[in-house]
């Protein structure tokens, strides 16, 4: 009796193996023979990868209704940086570009949350993707790219968005008690450091020697169609009306953080002085860039470790 049971068990295991192999090899045909069993997406994810044909995958990314199958650029195009200070809408713009063009966007990072949920070309940094996300600055990073899109957002909003991201993830929020941690010293140090980083990132990329396109987050919110057309023109990519309209219909995605107003103003007078001084310096740099002035001369003597007040006086003393 025992041997008979083991024989039946072994036969059952063998049968399961045959059925499993049949799903892998003859998945499409099995879907026809057994229409109640949904094998297509499973088999294609095994053979072609999670995003290979349908542009969809299981898990959270399945909530993304892609306008068209996502793919790499072939042949590759110019290497394009999509640079911003964290919290400025970089991920949202990546999503919009993937929607309207059908091309992957890459990144100098490998964010596993993004990798699994909408951005499978994380860590790809070449012309096979339409743009490469980076928050880094400096000549070594700038020299890796042929052209750049610099995305700018009001530092008050971007600093708070980054605080929310570090505390609650890509779409989460920092709890109110985080702002008063260590009697407010934690938040104060965060603002001082990030205001400096916001300034340095922007001023450094304004010195980019290749084609540079400025995108203001607030303009993208107010007039998405016009701003996206300008970006596509800069990228030298033509898209059909159907793709563009589809992008507009699905413009939010899953990584656009919902507003959750605080019951207090986290920026006291001291912190506002810090942020306002960084804004005035960056505003001057942007005006120089747009006017075609000597931006390198204007910011060459800026020491990022100096106080914001001192930096502002330096620029004013040069008549800039």
Short mmCIF file of C-alpha atoms in Angstrom, two decimals:
data_model
loop_
_atom_site.label_atom_id
_atom_site.label_comp_id
_atom_site.label_asym_id
_atom_site.label_seq_id
_atom_site.Cartn_x
_atom_site.Cartn_y
_atom_site.Cartn_z
CA UNK A 1 0.00 0.00 0.00
CA UNK A 2 2.82 2.40 0.89
CA UNK A 3 4.61 1.77 -2.41
CA UNK A 4 1.35 2.26 -4.30
CA UNK A 5 0.85 5.66 -2.64
CA UNK A 6 4.40 6.80 -3.39
CA UNK A 7 3.95 5.74 -7.02
CA UNK A 8 0.78 7.83 -7.33
CA UNK A 9 2.45 10.80 -5.67
CA UNK A 10 5.40 10.60 -8.07
CA UNK A 11 3.04 10.41 -11.05
CA UNK A 12 1.16 13.47 -9.80
CA UNK A 13 4.43 15.44 -9.42
CA UNK A 14 5.51 14.42 -12.92
CA UNK A 15 2.16 15.53 -14.33
CA UNK A 16 2.50 18.93 -12.66
CA UNK A 17 5.95 19.39 -14.14
CA UNK A 18 4.67 18.59 -17.63
CA UNK A 19 1.79 21.08 -17.25
CA UNK A 20 4.16 23.79 -16.01
CA UNK A 21 6.52 23.27 -18.94
CA UNK A 22 3.54 23.37 -21.24
CA UNK A 23 2.60 26.79 -19.90
CA UNK A 24 6.10 28.06 -20.58
CA UNK A 25 6.47 26.66 -24.09
CA UNK A 26 2.92 26.67 -25.35
CA UNK A 27 1.46 29.49 -23.27
CA UNK A 28 -0.39 31.19 -26.10
CA UNK A 29 -1.89 27.93 -27.37
CA UNK A 30 -2.92 26.88 -23.88
CA UNK A 31 -4.77 30.17 -23.48
CA UNK A 32 -6.84 29.18 -26.50
CA UNK A 33 -7.42 25.60 -25.34
CA UNK A 34 -8.23 26.64 -21.77
CA UNK A 35 -9.72 30.15 -22.13
CA UNK A 36 -10.59 30.36 -18.44
CA UNK A 37 -6.87 30.31 -17.56
CA UNK A 38 -5.08 33.64 -18.10
CA UNK A 39 -1.61 32.59 -19.22
CA UNK A 40 -0.61 35.30 -21.68
CA UNK A 41 0.67 37.99 -19.31
CA UNK A 42 2.40 35.42 -17.11
CA UNK A 43 4.18 33.63 -19.96
CA UNK A 44 5.18 36.88 -21.66
CA UNK A 45 6.59 38.23 -18.40
CA UNK A 46 8.79 35.13 -18.17
CA UNK A 47 9.94 35.17 -21.79
CA UNK A 48 10.09 38.89 -22.54
CA UNK A 49 10.50 40.48 -19.11
CA UNK A 50 7.91 42.30 -17.06
CA UNK A 51 7.68 45.25 -19.45
CA UNK A 52 8.68 43.66 -22.79
CA UNK A 53 5.44 43.62 -24.78
CA UNK A 54 2.49 45.02 -22.88
CA UNK A 55 4.27 47.78 -20.96
CA UNK A 56 2.53 46.48 -17.82
CA UNK A 57 3.51 44.30 -14.94
CA UNK A 58 2.04 42.77 -11.83
CA UNK A 59 2.10 44.68 -8.56
CA UNK A 60 1.79 48.41 -8.14
CA UNK A 61 3.06 49.16 -11.63
CA UNK A 62 -0.04 47.46 -13.06
CA UNK A 63 -1.98 50.53 -11.91
CA UNK A 64 -0.14 52.55 -14.55
CA UNK A 65 -2.17 52.62 -17.78
CA UNK A 66 0.67 53.07 -20.26
CA UNK A 67 -0.32 54.81 -23.49
CA UNK A 68 1.94 52.50 -25.50
CA UNK A 69 4.47 49.72 -24.92
CA UNK A 70 7.65 51.04 -23.34
CA UNK A 71 10.94 50.40 -25.12
CA UNK A 72 14.57 51.47 -25.39
CA UNK A 73 15.72 53.85 -28.12
CA UNK A 74 17.29 52.10 -31.06
CA UNK A 75 19.51 53.37 -32.38
CA UNK A 76 20.42 55.29 -29.21
CA UNK A 77 20.12 59.07 -29.25
CA UNK A 78 22.06 61.78 -27.39
CA UNK A 79 22.62 61.24 -23.68
CA UNK A 80 20.24 63.64 -21.93
CA UNK A 81 20.34 64.54 -18.25
CA UNK A 82 17.09 65.20 -16.44
CA UNK A 83 18.50 67.05 -13.49
CA UNK A 84 16.85 68.60 -10.48
CA UNK A 85 17.14 69.07 -6.78
CA UNK A 86 15.20 66.26 -5.03
CA UNK A 87 11.53 67.07 -4.54
CA UNK A 88 11.26 69.12 -7.72
CA UNK A 89 9.06 66.75 -9.75
CA UNK A 90 11.76 64.73 -11.53
CA UNK A 91 9.90 61.43 -11.20
CA UNK A 92 6.66 62.97 -12.41
CA UNK A 93 8.35 64.38 -15.52
CA UNK A 94 9.98 60.99 -16.18
CA UNK A 95 6.53 59.42 -16.06
CA UNK A 96 5.12 62.01 -18.48
CA UNK A 97 8.00 61.47 -20.92
CA UNK A 98 7.51 57.70 -20.86
CA UNK A 99 3.80 58.15 -21.47
CA UNK A 100 4.09 60.49 -24.42
CA UNK A 101 7.14 58.99 -26.17
CA UNK A 102 6.95 55.29 -25.29
CA UNK A 103 10.67 55.34 -24.42
CA UNK A 104 12.15 54.38 -21.07
CA UNK A 105 13.79 56.99 -18.87
CA UNK A 106 16.94 56.06 -16.96
CA UNK A 107 18.71 57.17 -13.80
CA UNK A 108 22.17 57.42 -12.29
CA UNK A 109 20.63 55.70 -9.26
CA UNK A 110 18.96 52.34 -8.74
CA UNK A 111 15.82 53.05 -6.76
CA UNK A 112 14.22 49.64 -6.30
CA UNK A 113 10.80 51.11 -5.54
CA UNK A 114 10.86 52.92 -8.90
CA UNK A 115 12.45 49.92 -10.63
CA UNK A 116 9.50 47.73 -9.70
CA UNK A 117 6.80 50.33 -10.22
CA UNK A 118 6.99 52.07 -13.55
CA UNK A 119 10.68 52.73 -14.25
CA UNK A 120 12.42 49.47 -15.26
CA UNK A 121 15.41 51.29 -16.78
CA UNK A 122 16.70 52.51 -13.42
CA UNK A 123 20.54 52.68 -13.47
CA UNK A 124 20.62 52.99 -17.29
CA UNK A 125 22.69 56.09 -18.11
CA UNK A 126 23.09 56.37 -21.87
CA UNK A 127 21.32 57.35 -25.06
CA UNK A 128 19.16 54.23 -25.12
CA UNK A 129 16.78 56.03 -22.76
CA UNK A 130 15.04 59.31 -23.44
CA UNK A 131 16.46 61.05 -20.35
CA UNK A 132 18.57 60.15 -17.31
CA UNK A 133 17.55 61.28 -13.84
CA UNK A 134 20.21 62.85 -11.65
CA UNK A 135 20.37 65.07 -8.58
CA UNK A 136 24.18 65.26 -8.74
CA UNK A 137 26.23 68.26 -9.76
CA UNK A 138 29.82 69.06 -10.62
CA UNK A 139 31.91 68.90 -13.84
CA UNK A 140 32.35 65.12 -13.68
CA UNK A 141 28.58 64.61 -13.78
CA UNK A 142 27.93 67.36 -16.36
CA UNK A 143 30.53 65.96 -18.73
CA UNK A 144 28.67 62.65 -19.00
CA UNK A 145 25.83 64.21 -20.99
CA UNK A 146 25.35 65.79 -24.41
CA UNK A 147 22.38 67.91 -23.35
CA UNK A 148 20.36 68.57 -20.22
CA UNK A 149 16.91 69.42 -18.94
CA UNK A 150 17.10 71.37 -15.68
CA UNK A 151 13.89 71.14 -13.66
CA UNK A 152 13.39 73.91 -11.11
CA UNK A 153 10.90 74.28 -8.27
CA UNK A 154 10.45 76.85 -5.55
CA UNK A 155 12.92 75.84 -2.81
CA UNK A 156 10.32 76.09 -0.05
CA UNK A 157 8.21 73.45 -1.78
CA UNK A 158 11.07 71.24 -2.98
CA UNK A 159 12.80 71.21 0.44
CA UNK A 160 9.55 70.25 2.15
CA UNK A 161 8.81 67.64 -0.54
CA UNK A 162 12.24 66.08 0.03
CA UNK A 163 11.62 66.11 3.79
CA UNK A 164 8.36 64.27 3.15
CA UNK A 165 10.09 61.75 0.87
CA UNK A 166 12.82 60.96 3.37
CA UNK A 167 10.24 60.57 6.12
CA UNK A 168 7.36 58.89 4.28
CA UNK A 169 8.57 57.59 0.92
CA UNK A 170 7.81 58.78 -2.61
CA UNK A 171 4.18 59.68 -1.92
CA UNK A 172 4.13 59.82 1.88
CA UNK A 173 4.35 62.73 4.30
CA UNK A 174 6.42 63.60 7.34
CA UNK A 175 4.45 63.54 10.57
CA UNK A 176 4.10 66.95 12.27
CA UNK A 177 6.26 65.86 15.20
CA UNK A 178 9.20 65.41 12.80
CA UNK A 179 9.43 69.19 12.43
CA UNK A 180 9.92 69.72 16.17
CA UNK A 181 12.32 66.83 16.69
CA UNK A 182 15.24 67.82 18.96
CA UNK A 183 13.49 71.13 19.67
CA UNK A 184 13.36 71.91 15.97
CA UNK A 185 17.11 71.51 15.45
CA UNK A 186 16.68 68.51 13.13
CA UNK A 187 14.40 70.44 10.75
CA UNK A 188 16.54 73.59 10.98
CA UNK A 189 19.69 71.66 10.01
CA UNK A 190 17.81 69.95 7.19
CA UNK A 191 16.64 73.30 5.73
CA UNK A 192 20.11 74.86 5.96
CA UNK A 193 21.76 71.89 4.23
CA UNK A 194 19.11 71.52 1.53
CA UNK A 195 18.92 75.22 0.74
CA UNK A 196 22.66 75.12 0.06
CA UNK A 197 22.29 71.97 -2.06
CA UNK A 198 19.37 73.49 -4.00
CA UNK A 199 21.47 76.55 -4.80
CA UNK A 200 24.61 74.61 -5.73
CA UNK A 201 22.74 72.16 -7.97
CA UNK A 202 21.01 74.91 -9.92
CA UNK A 203 24.00 77.22 -10.33
CA UNK A 204 26.27 74.37 -11.36
CA UNK A 205 23.97 73.07 -14.10
CA UNK A 206 23.38 76.58 -15.41
CA UNK A 207 27.06 76.36 -16.43
CA UNK A 208 26.35 73.31 -18.61
CA UNK A 209 28.11 73.86 -21.95
CA UNK A 210 25.75 71.82 -24.13
CA UNK A 211 22.10 72.50 -24.99
CA UNK A 212 20.19 73.27 -21.79
CA UNK A 213 16.43 73.52 -21.36
CA UNK A 214 14.88 74.99 -18.21
CA UNK A 215 11.61 73.56 -16.94
CA UNK A 216 9.79 75.21 -14.05
CA UNK A 217 7.62 72.85 -12.02
CA UNK A 218 4.99 75.53 -11.46
CA UNK A 219 4.72 76.14 -15.24
CA UNK A 220 4.35 72.41 -15.80
CA UNK A 221 1.41 72.41 -13.38
CA UNK A 222 -0.23 75.51 -14.89
CA UNK A 223 0.20 74.69 -18.58
CA UNK A 224 1.18 71.08 -19.07
CA UNK A 225 0.44 70.82 -22.84
CA UNK A 226 2.56 73.83 -23.80
CA UNK A 227 5.46 72.90 -21.51
CA UNK A 228 5.53 69.29 -22.72
CA UNK A 229 5.58 70.42 -26.35
CA UNK A 230 8.61 72.59 -25.58
CA UNK A 231 10.36 69.67 -23.92
CA UNK A 232 9.63 67.39 -26.88
CA UNK A 233 10.93 70.04 -29.26
CA UNK A 234 14.14 70.28 -27.23
CA UNK A 235 14.48 66.48 -27.33
CA UNK A 236 13.82 66.57 -31.09
CA UNK A 237 11.09 63.96 -30.80
CA UNK A 238 7.81 64.00 -32.67
CA UNK A 239 4.78 62.24 -31.20
CA UNK A 240 1.34 61.71 -32.67
CA UNK A 241 -1.75 63.44 -31.34
CA UNK A 242 -3.12 60.20 -29.90
CA UNK A 243 -0.05 59.69 -27.71
CA UNK A 244 -0.06 63.31 -26.58
CA UNK A 245 -3.76 63.24 -25.70
CA UNK A 246 -3.30 59.93 -23.88
CA UNK A 247 -0.49 61.45 -21.81
CA UNK A 248 -2.78 64.34 -20.83
CA UNK A 249 -5.54 61.93 -19.80
CA UNK A 250 -3.15 59.96 -17.58
CA UNK A 251 -0.98 62.81 -16.38
CA UNK A 252 -0.97 62.11 -12.64
CA UNK A 253 0.52 58.62 -12.40
CA UNK A 254 1.17 57.14 -8.95
CA UNK A 255 4.15 59.23 -7.80
CA UNK A 256 2.55 62.64 -7.53
CA UNK A 257 2.27 63.37 -3.81
CA UNK A 258 -1.12 64.59 -2.68
CA UNK A 259 -1.26 67.83 -0.71
CA UNK A 260 -1.54 67.58 3.05
CA UNK A 261 -1.34 71.09 4.56
CA UNK A 262 0.23 71.49 7.99
CA UNK A 263 -1.54 73.37 10.76
CA UNK A 264 1.59 75.50 11.24
CA UNK A 265 4.28 77.19 9.15
CA UNK A 266 7.46 75.08 9.42
CA UNK A 267 9.63 77.98 8.16
CA UNK A 268 10.32 80.51 10.89
CA UNK A 269 11.86 83.92 10.21
CA UNK A 270 15.41 82.58 10.49
CA UNK A 271 14.82 79.76 8.01
CA UNK A 272 13.00 82.06 5.63
CA UNK A 273 16.05 84.30 5.60
CA UNK A 274 18.20 81.33 4.62
CA UNK A 275 15.88 80.16 1.84
CA UNK A 276 15.19 83.67 0.51
CA UNK A 277 18.90 84.38 0.17
CA UNK A 278 19.43 81.16 -1.77
CA UNK A 279 16.52 82.12 -4.04
CA UNK A 280 17.95 85.57 -4.73
CA UNK A 281 21.30 84.08 -5.77
CA UNK A 282 19.72 81.49 -8.03
CA UNK A 283 17.33 84.07 -9.52
CA UNK A 284 20.35 86.15 -10.47
CA UNK A 285 22.01 83.15 -12.07
CA UNK A 286 18.90 82.32 -14.08
CA UNK A 287 18.61 85.92 -15.32
CA UNK A 288 22.24 85.80 -16.42
CA UNK A 289 21.64 82.53 -18.23
CA UNK A 290 18.49 83.71 -20.01
CA UNK A 291 20.11 87.01 -20.96
CA UNK A 292 23.16 85.26 -22.37
CA UNK A 293 25.47 86.95 -19.85
CA UNK A 294 28.76 85.68 -18.48
CA UNK A 295 27.35 83.26 -15.93
CA UNK A 296 30.71 81.67 -15.16
CA UNK A 297 32.14 85.06 -14.26
CA UNK A 298 29.15 85.84 -12.07
CA UNK A 299 29.40 82.68 -9.99
CA UNK A 300 33.05 81.68 -10.31
CA UNK A 301 33.99 83.26 -6.98
CA UNK A 302 31.03 81.83 -5.07
CA UNK A 303 32.18 79.66 -2.18
CA UNK A 304 29.44 77.18 -1.33
CA UNK A 305 30.55 77.11 2.29
CA UNK A 306 30.07 80.86 2.74
CA UNK A 307 26.95 82.35 4.28
CA UNK A 308 24.06 83.16 1.98
CA UNK A 309 24.21 86.82 2.95
CA UNK A 310 27.87 86.95 2.05
CA UNK A 311 27.21 85.28 -1.29
CA UNK A 312 24.50 87.73 -2.15
CA UNK A 313 26.79 90.67 -1.37
CA UNK A 314 29.46 89.21 -3.67
CA UNK A 315 27.11 89.13 -6.60
CA UNK A 316 25.81 92.63 -5.90
CA UNK A 317 29.35 94.01 -5.62
CA UNK A 318 30.05 92.74 -9.15
CA UNK A 319 27.06 94.66 -10.46
CA UNK A 320 25.24 91.45 -11.35
#
